[in-house]
Coordinates of C-alpha atoms in Angstrom, one line a residue:
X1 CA 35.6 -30.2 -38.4
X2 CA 35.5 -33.6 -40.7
X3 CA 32.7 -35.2 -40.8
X4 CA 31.9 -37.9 -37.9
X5 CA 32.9 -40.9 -40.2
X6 CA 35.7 -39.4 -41.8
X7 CA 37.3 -39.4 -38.2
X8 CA 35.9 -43.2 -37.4
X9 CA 37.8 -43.7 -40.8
X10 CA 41.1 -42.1 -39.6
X11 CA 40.6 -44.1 -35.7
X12 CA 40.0 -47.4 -37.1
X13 CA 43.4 -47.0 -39.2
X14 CA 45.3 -46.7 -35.6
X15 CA 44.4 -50.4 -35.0
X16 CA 44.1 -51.6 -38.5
X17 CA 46.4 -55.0 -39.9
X18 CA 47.5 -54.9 -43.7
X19 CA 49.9 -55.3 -46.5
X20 CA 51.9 -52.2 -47.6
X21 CA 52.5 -50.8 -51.1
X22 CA 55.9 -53.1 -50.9
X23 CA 54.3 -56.4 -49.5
X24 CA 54.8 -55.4 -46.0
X25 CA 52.6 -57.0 -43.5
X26 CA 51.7 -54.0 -40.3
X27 CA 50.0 -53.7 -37.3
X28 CA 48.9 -51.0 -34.7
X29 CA 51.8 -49.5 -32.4
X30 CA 52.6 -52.3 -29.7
X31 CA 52.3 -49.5 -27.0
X32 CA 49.4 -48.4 -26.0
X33 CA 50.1 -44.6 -25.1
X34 CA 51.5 -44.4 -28.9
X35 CA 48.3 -45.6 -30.5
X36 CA 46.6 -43.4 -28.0
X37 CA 48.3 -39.9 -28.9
X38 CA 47.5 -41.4 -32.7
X39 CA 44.2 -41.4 -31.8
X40 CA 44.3 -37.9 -29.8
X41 CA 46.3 -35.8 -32.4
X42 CA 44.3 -37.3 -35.6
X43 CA 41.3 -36.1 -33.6
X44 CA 42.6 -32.6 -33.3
X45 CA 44.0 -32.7 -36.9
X46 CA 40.6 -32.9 -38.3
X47 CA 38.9 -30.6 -35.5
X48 CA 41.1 -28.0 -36.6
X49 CA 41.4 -28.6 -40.2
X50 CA 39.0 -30.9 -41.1
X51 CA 36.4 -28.1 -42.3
X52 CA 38.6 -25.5 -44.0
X53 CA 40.2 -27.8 -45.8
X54 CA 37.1 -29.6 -47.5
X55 CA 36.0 -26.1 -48.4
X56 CA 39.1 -25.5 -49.8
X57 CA 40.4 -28.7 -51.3
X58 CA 39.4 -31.3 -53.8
X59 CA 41.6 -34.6 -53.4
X60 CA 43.6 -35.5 -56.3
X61 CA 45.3 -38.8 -55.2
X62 CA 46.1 -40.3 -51.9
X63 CA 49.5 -42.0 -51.7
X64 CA 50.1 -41.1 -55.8
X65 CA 52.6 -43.9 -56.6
X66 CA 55.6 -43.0 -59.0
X67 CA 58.3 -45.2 -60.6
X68 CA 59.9 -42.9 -63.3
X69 CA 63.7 -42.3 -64.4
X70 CA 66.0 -40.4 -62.7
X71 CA 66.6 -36.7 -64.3
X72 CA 69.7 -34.8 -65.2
X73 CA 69.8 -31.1 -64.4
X74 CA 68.7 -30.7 -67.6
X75 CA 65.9 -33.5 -67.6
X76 CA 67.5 -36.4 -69.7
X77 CA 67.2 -39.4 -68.1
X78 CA 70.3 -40.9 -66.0
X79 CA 71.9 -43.2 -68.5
X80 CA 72.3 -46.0 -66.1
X81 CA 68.4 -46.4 -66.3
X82 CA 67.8 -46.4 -62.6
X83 CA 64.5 -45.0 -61.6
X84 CA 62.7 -42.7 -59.1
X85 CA 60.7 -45.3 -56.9
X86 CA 58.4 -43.8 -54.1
X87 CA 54.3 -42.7 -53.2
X88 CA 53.3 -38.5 -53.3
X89 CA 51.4 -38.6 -49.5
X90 CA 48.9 -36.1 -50.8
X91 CA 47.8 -34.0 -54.3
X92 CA 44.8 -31.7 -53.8
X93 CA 43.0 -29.1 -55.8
X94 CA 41.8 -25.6 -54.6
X95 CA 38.1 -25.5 -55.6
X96 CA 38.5 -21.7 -56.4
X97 CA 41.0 -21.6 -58.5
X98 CA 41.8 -25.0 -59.9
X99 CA 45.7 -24.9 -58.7
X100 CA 47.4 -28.4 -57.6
X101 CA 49.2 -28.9 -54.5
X102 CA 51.6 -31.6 -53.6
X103 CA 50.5 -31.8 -49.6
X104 CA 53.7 -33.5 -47.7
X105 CA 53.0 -34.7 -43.9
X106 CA 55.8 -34.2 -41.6
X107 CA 56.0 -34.5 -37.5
X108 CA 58.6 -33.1 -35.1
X109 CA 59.6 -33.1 -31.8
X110 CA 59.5 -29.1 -31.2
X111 CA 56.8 -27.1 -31.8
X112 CA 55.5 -27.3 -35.6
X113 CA 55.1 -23.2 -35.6
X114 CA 58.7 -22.8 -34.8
X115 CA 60.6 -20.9 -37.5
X116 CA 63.5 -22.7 -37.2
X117 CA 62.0 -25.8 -39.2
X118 CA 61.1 -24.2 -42.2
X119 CA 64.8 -22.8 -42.8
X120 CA 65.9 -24.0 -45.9
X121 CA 62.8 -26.0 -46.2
X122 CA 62.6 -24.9 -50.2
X123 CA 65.7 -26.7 -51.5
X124 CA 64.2 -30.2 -49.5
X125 CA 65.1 -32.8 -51.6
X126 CA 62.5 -35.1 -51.4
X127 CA 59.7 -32.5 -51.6
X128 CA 61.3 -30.6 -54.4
X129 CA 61.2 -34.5 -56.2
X130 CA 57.3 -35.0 -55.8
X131 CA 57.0 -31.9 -57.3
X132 CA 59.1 -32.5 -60.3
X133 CA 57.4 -35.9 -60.2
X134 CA 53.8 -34.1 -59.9
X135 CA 54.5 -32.3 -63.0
X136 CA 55.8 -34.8 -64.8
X137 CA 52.6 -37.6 -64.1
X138 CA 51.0 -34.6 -66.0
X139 CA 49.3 -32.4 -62.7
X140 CA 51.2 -28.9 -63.3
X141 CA 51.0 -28.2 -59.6
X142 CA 51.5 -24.6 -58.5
X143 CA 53.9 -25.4 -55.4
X144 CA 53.8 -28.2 -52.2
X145 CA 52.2 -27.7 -49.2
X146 CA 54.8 -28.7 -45.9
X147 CA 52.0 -29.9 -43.5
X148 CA 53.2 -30.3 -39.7
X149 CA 52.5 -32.0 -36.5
X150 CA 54.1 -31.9 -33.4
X151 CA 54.7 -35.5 -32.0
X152 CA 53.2 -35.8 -28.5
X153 CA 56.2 -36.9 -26.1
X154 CA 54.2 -40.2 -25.0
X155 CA 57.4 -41.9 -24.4
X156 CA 58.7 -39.7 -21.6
X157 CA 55.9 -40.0 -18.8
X158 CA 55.8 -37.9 -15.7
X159 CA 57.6 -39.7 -12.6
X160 CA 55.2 -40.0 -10.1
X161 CA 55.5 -37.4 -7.5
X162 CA 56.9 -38.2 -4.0
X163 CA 54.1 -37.3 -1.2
X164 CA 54.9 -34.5 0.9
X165 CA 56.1 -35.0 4.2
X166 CA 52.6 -35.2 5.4
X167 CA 51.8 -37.6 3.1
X168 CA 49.3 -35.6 1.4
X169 CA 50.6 -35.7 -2.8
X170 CA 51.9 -33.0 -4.4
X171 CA 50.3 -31.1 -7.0
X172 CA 51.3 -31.7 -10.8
X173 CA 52.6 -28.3 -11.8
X174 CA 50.8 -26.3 -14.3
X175 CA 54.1 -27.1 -17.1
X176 CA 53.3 -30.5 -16.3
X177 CA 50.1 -30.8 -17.3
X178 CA 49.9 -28.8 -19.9
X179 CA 53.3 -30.9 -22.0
X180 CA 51.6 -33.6 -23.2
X181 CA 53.6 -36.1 -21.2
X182 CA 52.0 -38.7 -19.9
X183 CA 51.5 -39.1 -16.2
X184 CA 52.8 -41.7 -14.0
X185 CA 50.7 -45.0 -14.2
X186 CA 48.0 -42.8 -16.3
X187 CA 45.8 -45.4 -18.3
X188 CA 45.8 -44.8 -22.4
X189 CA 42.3 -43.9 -22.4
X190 CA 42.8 -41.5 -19.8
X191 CA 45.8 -39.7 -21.2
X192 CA 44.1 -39.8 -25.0
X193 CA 41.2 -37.4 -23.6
X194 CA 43.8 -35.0 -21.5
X195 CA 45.8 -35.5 -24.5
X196 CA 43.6 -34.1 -27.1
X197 CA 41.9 -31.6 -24.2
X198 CA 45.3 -30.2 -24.0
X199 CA 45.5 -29.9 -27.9
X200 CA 42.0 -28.2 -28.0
X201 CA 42.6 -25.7 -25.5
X202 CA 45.8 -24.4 -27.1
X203 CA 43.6 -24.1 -30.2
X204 CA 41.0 -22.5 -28.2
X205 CA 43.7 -20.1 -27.0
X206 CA 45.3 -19.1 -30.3
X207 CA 48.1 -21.4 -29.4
X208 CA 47.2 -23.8 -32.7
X209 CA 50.9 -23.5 -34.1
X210 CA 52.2 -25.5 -30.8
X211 CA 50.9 -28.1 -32.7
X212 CA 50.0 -27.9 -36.2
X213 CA 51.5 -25.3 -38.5
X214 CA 51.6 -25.2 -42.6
X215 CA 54.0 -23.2 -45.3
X216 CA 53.7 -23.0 -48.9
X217 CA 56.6 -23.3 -51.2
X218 CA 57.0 -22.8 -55.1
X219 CA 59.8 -23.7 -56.8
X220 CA 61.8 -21.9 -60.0
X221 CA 63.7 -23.9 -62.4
X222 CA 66.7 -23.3 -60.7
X223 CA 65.5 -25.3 -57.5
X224 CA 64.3 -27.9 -59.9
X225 CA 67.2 -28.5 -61.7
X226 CA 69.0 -28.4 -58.2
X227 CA 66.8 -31.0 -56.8
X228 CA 67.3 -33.2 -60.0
X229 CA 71.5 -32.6 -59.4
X230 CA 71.5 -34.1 -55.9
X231 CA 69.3 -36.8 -57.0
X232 CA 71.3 -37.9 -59.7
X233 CA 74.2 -37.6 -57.5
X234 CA 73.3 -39.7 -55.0
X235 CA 72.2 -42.4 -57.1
X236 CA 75.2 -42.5 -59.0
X237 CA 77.4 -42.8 -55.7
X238 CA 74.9 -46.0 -54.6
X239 CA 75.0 -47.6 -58.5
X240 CA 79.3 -46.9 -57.7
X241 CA 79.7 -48.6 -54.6
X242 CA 77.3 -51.5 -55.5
X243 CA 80.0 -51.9 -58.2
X244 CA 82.7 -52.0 -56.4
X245 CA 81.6 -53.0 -53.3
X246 CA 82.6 -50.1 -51.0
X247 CA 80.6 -48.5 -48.3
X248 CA 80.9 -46.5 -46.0

């Protein structure tokens, strides 16, 4: 897995204060469960990743910061002059074989395995952008990397059981406690170890993709110059209704 302090690195950011790249103050979730399953799934992350991928990967950047024009199809710039404003999460290197990789986080509410989320997945908009945008800054990366999570549902705890008529209680059902929900009245400390014991032993089991799943995607010039289209598109409708003051 990571190292011990890279993980004290990553915990210490779930109850961190600071300024964002815009001049945004933040703060830690207000709710406890959240900054627990934080805690919990960042745990598991590096666990299960952690080691591979410093084998495999070089970092690049970390939160690569772009502010460049807006492209035609063709790569001319928009001739309003408005500009493509946002942060890469990720750029790594393969050790091996010196390719780039834009690496995009993403979390779900199903299972990040499931085939259904990838459908389509190549003509994404914004990761086809940091792509172009990768390129462009000069890092000829070979495709992006569509890294997923599944989010933990800490917001739907478990009602707590009625008693049977004996007044013994009932036993939480094997679904229960293997969903991730939190249990009725469960303390965040509590549910952050079952949470990330429940994590580990679907890893253990060969179930990893319940929770964590990857796919690689290149791009042609086609998609490119497709990505660049929509772009455009869209930020010629917003530059037009700014002008005239029409919105939906």
């Amino acid at each position: 897995g990571a190292s011990p302090r890279a993980v004290d690195e990553m915990l210490a950011a779930v109850d961190a204060h600071g300024t964002d790249s815009h001049g945004h103050a933040y703060g830690p979730p207000a709710d406890p469960l959240e900054r627990a399953t934080l805690r919990a799934v960042l745990r598991a992350y590096a666990a299960y990743w952690g080691e591979s991928d410093a084998a495999m990967f070089e970092i690049v950047a970390v939160e690569l910061h772009f502010r460049m024009p807006i492209l035609t199809a063709r790569g001319k710039p928009m001739a309003s002059g408005a500009l493509r404003d946002g942060r890469i999460d990720l750029l790594v290197r393969e050790r091996a074989t010196g390719a780039a990789w834009v690496l995009e986080h993403k979390t779900t509410g199903k299972e990040a395995g499931n085939d259904r989320f990838y459908l389509g997945l190549a003509l994404d908009l914004q990761v086809v952008t940091y792509f172009d945008v990768a390129r462009e800054l000069g890092h000829d990366p070979k495709g992006a990397i569509y890294d997923v999570l599944t989010r933990p549902p800490f917001d739907r705890p478990l009602k707590k059981a009625e008693p049977k008529k004996d007044g013994t209680p009932r036993k939480v059902s094997d679904e229960d406690s293997k969903s991730g929900r939190p249990r009725a009245d469960e303390p965040a400390a509590e549910y952050e170890e079952r949470l990330f014991g429940i994590i580990a032993a679907d890893v253990a089991e060969g179930n990893a993709a319940r929770w964590f799943a990857r796919a690689k995607l290149t791009f042609d010039a086609a998609q490119i110059a497709e990505g660049r289209m929509q772009f455009h598109d869209v930020a010629a409708d917003v530059l037009t209704r700014r002008r005239t003051k029409r919105w939906p």
